[in-house]
PDB file of C-alpha atoms and ligand atoms in Angstrom:
ATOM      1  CA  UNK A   1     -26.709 -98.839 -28.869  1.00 78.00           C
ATOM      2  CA  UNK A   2     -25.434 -97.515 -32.265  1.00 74.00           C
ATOM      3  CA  UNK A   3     -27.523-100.191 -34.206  1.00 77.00           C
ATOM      4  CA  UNK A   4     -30.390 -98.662 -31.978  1.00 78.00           C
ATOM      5  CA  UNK A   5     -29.964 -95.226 -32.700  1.00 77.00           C
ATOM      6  CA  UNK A   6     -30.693 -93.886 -29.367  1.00 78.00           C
ATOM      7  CA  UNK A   7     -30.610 -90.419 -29.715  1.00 80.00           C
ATOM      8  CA  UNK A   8     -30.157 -89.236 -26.095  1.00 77.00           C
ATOM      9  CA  UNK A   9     -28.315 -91.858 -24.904  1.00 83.00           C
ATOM     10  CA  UNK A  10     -27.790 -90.701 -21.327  1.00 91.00           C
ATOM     11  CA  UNK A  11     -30.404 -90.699 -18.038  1.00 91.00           C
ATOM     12  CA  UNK A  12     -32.784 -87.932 -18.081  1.00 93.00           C
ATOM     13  CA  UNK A  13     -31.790 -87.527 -21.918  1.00 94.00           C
ATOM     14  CA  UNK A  14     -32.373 -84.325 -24.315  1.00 95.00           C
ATOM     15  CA  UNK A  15     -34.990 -82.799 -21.803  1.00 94.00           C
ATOM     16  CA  UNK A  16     -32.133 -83.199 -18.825  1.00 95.00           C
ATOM     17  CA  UNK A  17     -29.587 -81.518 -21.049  1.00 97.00           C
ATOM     18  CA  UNK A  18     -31.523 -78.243 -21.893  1.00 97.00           C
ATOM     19  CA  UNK A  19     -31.989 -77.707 -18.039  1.00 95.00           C
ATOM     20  CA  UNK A  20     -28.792 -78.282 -17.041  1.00 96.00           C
ATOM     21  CA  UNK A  21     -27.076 -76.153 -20.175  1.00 97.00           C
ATOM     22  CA  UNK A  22     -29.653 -73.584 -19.456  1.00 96.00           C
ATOM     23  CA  UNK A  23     -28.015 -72.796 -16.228  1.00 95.00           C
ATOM     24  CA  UNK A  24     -24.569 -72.018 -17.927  1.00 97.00           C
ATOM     25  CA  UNK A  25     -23.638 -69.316 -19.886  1.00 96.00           C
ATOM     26  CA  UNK A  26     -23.658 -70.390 -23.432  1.00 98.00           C
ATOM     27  CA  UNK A  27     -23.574 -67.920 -26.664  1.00 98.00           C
ATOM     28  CA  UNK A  28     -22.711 -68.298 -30.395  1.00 98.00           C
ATOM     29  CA  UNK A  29     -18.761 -67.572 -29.439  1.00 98.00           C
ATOM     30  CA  UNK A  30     -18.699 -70.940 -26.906  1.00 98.00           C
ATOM     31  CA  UNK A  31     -16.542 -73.438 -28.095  1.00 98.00           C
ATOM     32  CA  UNK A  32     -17.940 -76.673 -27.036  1.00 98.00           C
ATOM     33  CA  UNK A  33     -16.817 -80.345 -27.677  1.00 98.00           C
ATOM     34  CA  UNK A  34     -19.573 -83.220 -27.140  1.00 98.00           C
ATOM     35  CA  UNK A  35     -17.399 -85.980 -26.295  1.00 98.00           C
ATOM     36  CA  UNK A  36     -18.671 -89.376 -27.273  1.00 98.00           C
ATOM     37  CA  UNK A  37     -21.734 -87.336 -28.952  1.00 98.00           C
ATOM     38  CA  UNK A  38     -23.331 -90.593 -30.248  1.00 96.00           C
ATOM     39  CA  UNK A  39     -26.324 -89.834 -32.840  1.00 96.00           C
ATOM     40  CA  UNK A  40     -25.571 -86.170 -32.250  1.00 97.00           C
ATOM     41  CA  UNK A  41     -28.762 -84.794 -30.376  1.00 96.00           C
ATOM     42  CA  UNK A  42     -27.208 -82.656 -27.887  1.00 98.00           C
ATOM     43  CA  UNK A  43     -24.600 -81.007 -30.628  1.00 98.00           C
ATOM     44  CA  UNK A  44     -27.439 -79.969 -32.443  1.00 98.00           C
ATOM     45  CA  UNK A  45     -29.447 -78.723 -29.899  1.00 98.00           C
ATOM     46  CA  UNK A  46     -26.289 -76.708 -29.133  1.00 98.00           C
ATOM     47  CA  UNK A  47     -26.027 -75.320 -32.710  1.00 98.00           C
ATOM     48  CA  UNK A  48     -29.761 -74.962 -32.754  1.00 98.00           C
ATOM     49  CA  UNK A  49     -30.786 -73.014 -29.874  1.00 98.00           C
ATOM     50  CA  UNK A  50     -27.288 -70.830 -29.120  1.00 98.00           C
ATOM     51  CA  UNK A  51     -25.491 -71.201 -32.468  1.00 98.00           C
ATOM     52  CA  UNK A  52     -22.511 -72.158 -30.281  1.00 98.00           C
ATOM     53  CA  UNK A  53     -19.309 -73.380 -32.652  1.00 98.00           C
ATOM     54  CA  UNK A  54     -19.654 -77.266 -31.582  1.00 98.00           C
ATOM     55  CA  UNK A  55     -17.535 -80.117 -32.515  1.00 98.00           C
ATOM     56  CA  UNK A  56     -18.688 -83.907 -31.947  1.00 98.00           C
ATOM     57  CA  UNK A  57     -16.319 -86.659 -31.127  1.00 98.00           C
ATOM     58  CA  UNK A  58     -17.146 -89.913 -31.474  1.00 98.00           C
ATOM     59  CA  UNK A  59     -15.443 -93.047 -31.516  1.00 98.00           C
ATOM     60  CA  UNK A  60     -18.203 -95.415 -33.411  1.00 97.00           C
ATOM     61  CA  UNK A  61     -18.520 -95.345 -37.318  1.00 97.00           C
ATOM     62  CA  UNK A  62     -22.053 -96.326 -36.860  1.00 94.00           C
ATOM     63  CA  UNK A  63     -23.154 -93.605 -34.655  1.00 96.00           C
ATOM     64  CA  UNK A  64     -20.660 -91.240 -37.062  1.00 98.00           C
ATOM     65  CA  UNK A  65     -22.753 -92.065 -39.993  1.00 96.00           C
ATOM     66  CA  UNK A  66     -26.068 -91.481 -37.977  1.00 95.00           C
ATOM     67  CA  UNK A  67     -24.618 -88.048 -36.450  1.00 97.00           C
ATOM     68  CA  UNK A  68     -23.285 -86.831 -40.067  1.00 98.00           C
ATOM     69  CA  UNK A  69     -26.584 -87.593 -41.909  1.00 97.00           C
ATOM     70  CA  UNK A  70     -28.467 -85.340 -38.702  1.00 97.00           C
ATOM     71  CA  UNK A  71     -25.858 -82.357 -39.156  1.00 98.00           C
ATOM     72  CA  UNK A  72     -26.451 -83.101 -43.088  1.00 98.00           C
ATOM     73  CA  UNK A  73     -30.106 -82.832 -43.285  1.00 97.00           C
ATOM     74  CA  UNK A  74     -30.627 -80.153 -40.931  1.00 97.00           C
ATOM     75  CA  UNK A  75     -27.969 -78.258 -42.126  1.00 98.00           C
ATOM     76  CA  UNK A  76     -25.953 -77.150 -39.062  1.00 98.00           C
ATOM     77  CA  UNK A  77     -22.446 -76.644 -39.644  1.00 98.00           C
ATOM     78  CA  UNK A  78     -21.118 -79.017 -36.809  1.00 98.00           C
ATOM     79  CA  UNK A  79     -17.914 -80.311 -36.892  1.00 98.00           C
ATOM     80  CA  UNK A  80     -17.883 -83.718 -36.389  1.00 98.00           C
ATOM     81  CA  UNK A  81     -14.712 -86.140 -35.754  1.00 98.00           C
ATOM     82  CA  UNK A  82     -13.970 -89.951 -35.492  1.00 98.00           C
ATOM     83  CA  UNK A  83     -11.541 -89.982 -32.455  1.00 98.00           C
ATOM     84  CA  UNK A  84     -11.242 -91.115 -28.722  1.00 98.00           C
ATOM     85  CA  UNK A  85     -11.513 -89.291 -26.028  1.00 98.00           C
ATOM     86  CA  UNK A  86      -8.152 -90.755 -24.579  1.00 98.00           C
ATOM     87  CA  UNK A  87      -6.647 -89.519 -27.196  1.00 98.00           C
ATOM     88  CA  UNK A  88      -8.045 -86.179 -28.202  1.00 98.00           C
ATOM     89  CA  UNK A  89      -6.862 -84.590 -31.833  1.00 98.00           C
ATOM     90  CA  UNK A  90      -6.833 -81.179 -30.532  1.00 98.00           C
ATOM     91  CA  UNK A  91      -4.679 -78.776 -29.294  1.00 98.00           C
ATOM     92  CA  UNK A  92      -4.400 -77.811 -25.730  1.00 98.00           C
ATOM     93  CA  UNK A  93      -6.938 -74.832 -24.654  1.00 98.00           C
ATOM     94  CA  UNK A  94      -9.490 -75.484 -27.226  1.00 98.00           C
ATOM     95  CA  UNK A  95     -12.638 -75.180 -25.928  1.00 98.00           C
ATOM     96  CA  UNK A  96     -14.807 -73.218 -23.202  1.00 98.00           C
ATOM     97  CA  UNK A  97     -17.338 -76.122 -22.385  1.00 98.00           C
ATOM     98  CA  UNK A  98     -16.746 -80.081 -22.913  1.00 98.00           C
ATOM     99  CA  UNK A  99     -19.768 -81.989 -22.353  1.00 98.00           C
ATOM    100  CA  UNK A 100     -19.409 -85.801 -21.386  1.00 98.00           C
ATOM    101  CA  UNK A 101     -22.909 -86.957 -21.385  1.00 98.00           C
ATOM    102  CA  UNK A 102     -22.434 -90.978 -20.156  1.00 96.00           C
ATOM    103  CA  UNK A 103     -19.030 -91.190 -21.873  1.00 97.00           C
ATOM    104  CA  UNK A 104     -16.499 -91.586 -18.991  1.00 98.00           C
ATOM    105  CA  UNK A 105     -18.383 -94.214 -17.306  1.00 95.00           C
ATOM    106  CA  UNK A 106     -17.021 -96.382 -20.538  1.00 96.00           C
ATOM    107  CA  UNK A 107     -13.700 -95.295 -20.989  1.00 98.00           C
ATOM    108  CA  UNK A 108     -10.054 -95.282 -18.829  1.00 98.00           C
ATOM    109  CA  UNK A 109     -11.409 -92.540 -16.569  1.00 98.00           C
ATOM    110  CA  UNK A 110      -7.880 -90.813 -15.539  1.00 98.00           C
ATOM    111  CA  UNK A 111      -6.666 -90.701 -18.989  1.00 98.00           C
ATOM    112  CA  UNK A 112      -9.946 -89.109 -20.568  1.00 98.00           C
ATOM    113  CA  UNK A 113     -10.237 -86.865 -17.795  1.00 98.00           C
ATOM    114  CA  UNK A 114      -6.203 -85.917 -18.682  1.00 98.00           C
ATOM    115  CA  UNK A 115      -7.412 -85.262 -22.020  1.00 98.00           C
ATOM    116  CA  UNK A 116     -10.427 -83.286 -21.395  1.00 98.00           C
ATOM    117  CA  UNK A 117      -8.430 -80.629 -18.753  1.00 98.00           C
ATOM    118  CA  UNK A 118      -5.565 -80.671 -21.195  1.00 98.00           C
ATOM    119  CA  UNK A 119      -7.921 -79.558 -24.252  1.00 98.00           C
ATOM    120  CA  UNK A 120     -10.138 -77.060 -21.761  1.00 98.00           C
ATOM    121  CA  UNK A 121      -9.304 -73.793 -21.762  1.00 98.00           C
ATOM    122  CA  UNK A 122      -8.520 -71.453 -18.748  1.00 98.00           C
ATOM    123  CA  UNK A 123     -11.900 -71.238 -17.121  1.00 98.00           C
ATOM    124  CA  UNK A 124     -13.280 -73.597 -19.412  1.00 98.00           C
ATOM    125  CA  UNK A 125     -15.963 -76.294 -18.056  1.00 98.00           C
ATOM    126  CA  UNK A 126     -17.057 -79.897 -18.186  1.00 98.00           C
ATOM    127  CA  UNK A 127     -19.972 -80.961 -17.614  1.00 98.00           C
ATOM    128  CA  UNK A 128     -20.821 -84.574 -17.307  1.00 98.00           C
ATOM    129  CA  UNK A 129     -23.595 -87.022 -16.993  1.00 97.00           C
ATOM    130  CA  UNK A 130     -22.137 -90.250 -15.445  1.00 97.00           C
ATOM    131  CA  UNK A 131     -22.581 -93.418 -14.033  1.00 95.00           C
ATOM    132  CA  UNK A 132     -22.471 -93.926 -10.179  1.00 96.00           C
ATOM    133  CA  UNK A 133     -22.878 -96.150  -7.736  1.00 96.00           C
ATOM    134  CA  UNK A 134     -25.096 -95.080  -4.388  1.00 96.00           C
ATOM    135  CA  UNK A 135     -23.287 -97.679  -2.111  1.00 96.00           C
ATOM    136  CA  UNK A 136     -20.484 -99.545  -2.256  1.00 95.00           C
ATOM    137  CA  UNK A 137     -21.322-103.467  -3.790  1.00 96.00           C
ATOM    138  CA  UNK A 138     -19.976-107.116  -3.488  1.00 97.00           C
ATOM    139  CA  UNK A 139     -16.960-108.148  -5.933  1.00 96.00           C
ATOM    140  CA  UNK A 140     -19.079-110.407  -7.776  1.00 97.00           C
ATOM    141  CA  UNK A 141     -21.988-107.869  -7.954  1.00 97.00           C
ATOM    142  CA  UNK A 142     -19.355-105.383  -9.221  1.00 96.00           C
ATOM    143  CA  UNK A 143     -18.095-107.688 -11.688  1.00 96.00           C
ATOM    144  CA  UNK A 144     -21.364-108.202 -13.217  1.00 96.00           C
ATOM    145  CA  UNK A 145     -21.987-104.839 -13.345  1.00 96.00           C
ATOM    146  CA  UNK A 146     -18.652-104.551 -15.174  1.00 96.00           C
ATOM    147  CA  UNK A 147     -18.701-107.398 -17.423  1.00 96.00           C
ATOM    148  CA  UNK A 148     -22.449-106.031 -18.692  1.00 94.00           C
ATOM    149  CA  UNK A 149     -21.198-102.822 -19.744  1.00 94.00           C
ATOM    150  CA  UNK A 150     -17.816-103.554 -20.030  1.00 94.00           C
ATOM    151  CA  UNK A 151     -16.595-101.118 -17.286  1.00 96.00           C
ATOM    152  CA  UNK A 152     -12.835-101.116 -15.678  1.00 96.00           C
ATOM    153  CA  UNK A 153     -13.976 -99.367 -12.957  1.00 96.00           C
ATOM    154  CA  UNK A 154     -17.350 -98.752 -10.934  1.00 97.00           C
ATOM    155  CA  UNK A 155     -17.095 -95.042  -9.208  1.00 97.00           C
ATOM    156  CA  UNK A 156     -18.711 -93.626  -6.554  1.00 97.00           C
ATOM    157  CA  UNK A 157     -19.681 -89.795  -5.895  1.00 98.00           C
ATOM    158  CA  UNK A 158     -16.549 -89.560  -3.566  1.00 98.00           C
ATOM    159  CA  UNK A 159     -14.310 -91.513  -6.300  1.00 98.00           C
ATOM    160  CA  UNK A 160     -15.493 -88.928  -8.976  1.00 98.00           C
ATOM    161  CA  UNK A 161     -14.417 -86.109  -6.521  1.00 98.00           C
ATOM    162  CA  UNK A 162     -11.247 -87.393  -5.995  1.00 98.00           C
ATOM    163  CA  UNK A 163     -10.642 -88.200  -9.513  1.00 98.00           C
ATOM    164  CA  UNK A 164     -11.400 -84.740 -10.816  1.00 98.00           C
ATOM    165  CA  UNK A 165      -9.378 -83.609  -7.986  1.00 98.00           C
ATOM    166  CA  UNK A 166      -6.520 -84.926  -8.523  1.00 98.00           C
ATOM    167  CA  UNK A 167      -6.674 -84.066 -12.295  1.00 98.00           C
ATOM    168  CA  UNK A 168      -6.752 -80.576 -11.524  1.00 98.00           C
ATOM    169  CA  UNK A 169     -10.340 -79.668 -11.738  1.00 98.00           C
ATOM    170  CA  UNK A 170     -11.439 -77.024  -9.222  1.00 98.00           C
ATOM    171  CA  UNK A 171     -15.256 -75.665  -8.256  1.00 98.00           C
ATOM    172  CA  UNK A 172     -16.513 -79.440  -8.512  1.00 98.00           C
ATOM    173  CA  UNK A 173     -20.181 -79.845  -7.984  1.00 98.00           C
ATOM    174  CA  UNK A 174     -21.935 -83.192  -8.200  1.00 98.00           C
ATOM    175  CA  UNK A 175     -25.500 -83.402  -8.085  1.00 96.00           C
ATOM    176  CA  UNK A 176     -28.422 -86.079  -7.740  1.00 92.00           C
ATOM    177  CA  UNK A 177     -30.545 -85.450 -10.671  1.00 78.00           C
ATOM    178  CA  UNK A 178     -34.132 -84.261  -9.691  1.00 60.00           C
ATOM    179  CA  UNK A 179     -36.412 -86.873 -10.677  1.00 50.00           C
ATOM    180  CA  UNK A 180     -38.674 -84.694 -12.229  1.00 49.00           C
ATOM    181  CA  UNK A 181     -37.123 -84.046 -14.990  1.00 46.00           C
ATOM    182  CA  UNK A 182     -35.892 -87.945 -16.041  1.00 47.00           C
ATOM    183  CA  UNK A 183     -39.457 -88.783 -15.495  1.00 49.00           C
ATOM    184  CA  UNK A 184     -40.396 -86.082 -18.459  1.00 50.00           C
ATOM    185  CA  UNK A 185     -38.411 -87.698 -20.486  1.00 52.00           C
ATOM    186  CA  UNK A 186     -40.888 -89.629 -22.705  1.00 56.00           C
ATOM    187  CA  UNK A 187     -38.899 -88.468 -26.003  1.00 61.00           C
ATOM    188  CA  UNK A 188     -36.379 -91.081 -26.650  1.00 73.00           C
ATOM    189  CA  UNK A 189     -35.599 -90.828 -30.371  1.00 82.00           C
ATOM    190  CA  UNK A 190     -34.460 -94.151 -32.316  1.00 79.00           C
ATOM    191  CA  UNK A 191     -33.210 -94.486 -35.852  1.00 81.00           C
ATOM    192  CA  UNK A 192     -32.880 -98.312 -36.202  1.00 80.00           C
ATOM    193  CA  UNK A 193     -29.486 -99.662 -38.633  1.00 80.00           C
ATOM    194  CA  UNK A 194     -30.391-101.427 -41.801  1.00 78.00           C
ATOM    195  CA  UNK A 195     -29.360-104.732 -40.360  1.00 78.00           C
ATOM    196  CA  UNK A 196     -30.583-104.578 -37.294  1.00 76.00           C
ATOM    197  CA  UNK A 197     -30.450-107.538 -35.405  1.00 80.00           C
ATOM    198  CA  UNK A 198     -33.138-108.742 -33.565  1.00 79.00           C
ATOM    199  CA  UNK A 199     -31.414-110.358 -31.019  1.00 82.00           C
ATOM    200  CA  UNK A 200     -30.125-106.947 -29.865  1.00 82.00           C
ATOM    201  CA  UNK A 201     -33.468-106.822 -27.839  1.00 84.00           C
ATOM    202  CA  UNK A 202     -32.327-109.438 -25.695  1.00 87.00           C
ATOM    203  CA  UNK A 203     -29.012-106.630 -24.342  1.00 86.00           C
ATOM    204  CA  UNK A 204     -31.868-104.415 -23.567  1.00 86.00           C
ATOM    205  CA  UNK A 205     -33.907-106.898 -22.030  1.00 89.00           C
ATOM    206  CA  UNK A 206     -30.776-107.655 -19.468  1.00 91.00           C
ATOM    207  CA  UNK A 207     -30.234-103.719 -19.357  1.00 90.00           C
ATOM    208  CA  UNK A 208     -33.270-103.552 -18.062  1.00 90.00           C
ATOM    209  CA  UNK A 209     -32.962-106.480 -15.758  1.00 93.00           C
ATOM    210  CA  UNK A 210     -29.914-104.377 -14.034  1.00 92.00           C
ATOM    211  CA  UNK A 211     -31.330-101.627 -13.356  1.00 91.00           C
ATOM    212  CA  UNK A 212     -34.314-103.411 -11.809  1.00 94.00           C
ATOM    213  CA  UNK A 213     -31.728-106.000  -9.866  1.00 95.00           C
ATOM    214  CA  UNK A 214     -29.580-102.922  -8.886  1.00 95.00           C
ATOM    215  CA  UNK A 215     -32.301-100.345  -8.072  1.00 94.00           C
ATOM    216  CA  UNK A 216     -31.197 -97.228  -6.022  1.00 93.00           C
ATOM    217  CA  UNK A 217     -27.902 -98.355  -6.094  1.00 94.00           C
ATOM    218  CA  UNK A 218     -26.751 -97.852 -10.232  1.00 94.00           C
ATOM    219  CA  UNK A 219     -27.455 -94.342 -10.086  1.00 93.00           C
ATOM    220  CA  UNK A 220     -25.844 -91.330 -11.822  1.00 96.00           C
ATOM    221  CA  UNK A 221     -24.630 -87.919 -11.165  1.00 97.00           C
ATOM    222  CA  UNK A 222     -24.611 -84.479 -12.940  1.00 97.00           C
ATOM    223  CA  UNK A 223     -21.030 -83.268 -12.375  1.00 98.00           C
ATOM    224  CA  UNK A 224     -19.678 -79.835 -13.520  1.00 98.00           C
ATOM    225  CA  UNK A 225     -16.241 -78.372 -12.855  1.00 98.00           C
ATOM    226  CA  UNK A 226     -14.158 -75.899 -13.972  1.00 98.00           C
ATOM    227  CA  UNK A 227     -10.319 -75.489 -15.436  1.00 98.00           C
ATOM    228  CA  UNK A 228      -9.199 -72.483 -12.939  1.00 97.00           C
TER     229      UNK A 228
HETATM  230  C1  LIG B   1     -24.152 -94.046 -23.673  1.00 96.03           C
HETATM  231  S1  LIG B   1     -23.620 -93.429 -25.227  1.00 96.03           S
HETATM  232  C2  LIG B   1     -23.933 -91.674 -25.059  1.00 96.03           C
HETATM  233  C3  LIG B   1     -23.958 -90.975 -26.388  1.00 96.03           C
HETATM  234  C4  LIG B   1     -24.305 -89.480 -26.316  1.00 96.03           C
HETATM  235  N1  LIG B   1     -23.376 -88.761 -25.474  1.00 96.03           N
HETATM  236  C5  LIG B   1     -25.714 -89.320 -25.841  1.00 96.03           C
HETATM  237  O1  LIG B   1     -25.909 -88.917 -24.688  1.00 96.03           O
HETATM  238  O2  LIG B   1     -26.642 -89.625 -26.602  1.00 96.03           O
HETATM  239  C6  LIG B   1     -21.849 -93.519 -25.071  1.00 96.03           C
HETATM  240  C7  LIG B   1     -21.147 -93.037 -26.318  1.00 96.03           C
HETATM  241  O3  LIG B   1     -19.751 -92.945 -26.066  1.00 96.03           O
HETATM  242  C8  LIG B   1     -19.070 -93.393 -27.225  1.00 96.03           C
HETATM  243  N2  LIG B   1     -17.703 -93.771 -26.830  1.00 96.03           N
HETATM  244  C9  LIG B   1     -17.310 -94.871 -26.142  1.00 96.03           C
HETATM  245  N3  LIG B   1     -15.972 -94.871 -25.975  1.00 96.03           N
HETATM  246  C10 LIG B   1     -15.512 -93.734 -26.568  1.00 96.03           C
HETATM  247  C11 LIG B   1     -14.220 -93.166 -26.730  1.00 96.03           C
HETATM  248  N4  LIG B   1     -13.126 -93.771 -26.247  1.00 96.03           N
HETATM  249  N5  LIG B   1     -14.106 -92.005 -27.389  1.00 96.03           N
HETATM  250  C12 LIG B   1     -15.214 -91.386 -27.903  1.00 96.03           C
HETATM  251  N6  LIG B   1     -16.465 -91.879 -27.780  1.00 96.03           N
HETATM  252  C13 LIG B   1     -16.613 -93.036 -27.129  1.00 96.03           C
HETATM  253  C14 LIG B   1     -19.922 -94.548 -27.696  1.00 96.03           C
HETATM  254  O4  LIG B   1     -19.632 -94.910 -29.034  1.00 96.03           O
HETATM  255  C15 LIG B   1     -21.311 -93.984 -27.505  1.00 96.03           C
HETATM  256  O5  LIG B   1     -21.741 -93.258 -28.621  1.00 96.03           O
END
């Protein structure tokens, strides 16, 4: 995905973001982390449109580079950090927002969910864009699933609940995204790597052979909740 580019990285993409941030309140003195923030598209559309102080971690160099030269030639003083999300380098009540926009789904979910309520302030929210399953699957269809996108764990909207939950998270809300607005989303940006590898088409080829295979069952959900 780094050697693609993809700017927007996430189901419903940039156009999903704007309507979901536009519901939050969001001004030049919000302190917000994009966690896993990939090529950097949502960070600066968060710089761009509410000059909010923003600071991208990411744990890939390649999608570092690609971020940096973005913040570069537009100019937006973003922050931007080569770190895990397990492990965040900040101190505790940093920020008023975290954004996890399909991050979680590919990490150990308990610890980064430690992390992101430890570095939250009081009253501070996440927001998150994540993998789900609609129904609970075979072992073998789990594990292929798994093994594809190299998953410990396949959660469902109850598991997410409880998760957050137990982490500490109050006000939880977890939405099915209106189709609507994924279907808009015709504006997937790509900046392809120097050495590019053509056989990287083939992983999207089988990408998209799993979300045909698994239709209405490898879903996502839009989850906010809050640090009380
Ligand atoms: C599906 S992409 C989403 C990127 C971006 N949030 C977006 O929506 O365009 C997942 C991103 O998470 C990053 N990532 C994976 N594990 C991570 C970790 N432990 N810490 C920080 N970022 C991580 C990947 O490098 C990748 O850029």
């Amino acid at each position: 995905m780094a050697k693609f580019g993809v700017g927007g990285a996430h189901p419903g993409g940039i156009p999903l973001t704007k309507n979901i941030l536009s519901g939050e309140n969001i001004t030049n003195k919000t302190q917000i982390l994009d966690a896993g923030c990939g090529t950097g598209q949502t960070a600066a559309f968060l710089y761009q449109q509410y000059k909010a102080k923003v600071v991208g971690l990411e744990i890939n160099p390649i999608m570092i580079k690609k971020a940096k030269k973005r913040f570069e030639s537009l100019n937006l003083p973003i922050q931007l950090i080569q770190g895990s999300v397990e492990n965040l380098p900040f101190p505790d009540n940093s920020f008023d927002y975290i954004l996890s926009e399909s991050v979680l789904a590919f990490v150990n979910k308990p610890i980064a969910l430690r992390e992101f309520f430890r570095v939250l302030k009081k009253g501070g929210r996440l927001i998150a864009n994540e993998m789900t399953i609609n129904t609970k699957l075979s072992p073998p269809e789990e594990l292929e699933i798994m093994k594809f996108y190299a998953l410990d764990s396949l959660l469902m909207e109850k598991d997410w609940k409880s998760l957050l939950g137990q982490t500490g998270f109050q006000d939880i809300v977890i939405k099915v995204e209106n189709i609507a607005t994924s279907q808009e989303n015709n504006t997937t940006e790509f900046n392809f790597s120097k050495n590019f590898e053509p056989e990287l088409f083939q992983i999207l080829n089988e990408h998209g052979n799993m979300v045909l295979k698994y239709q209405g069952i490898l879903s996502y959900r839009i989850i906010t909740c809050s640090k009380v």
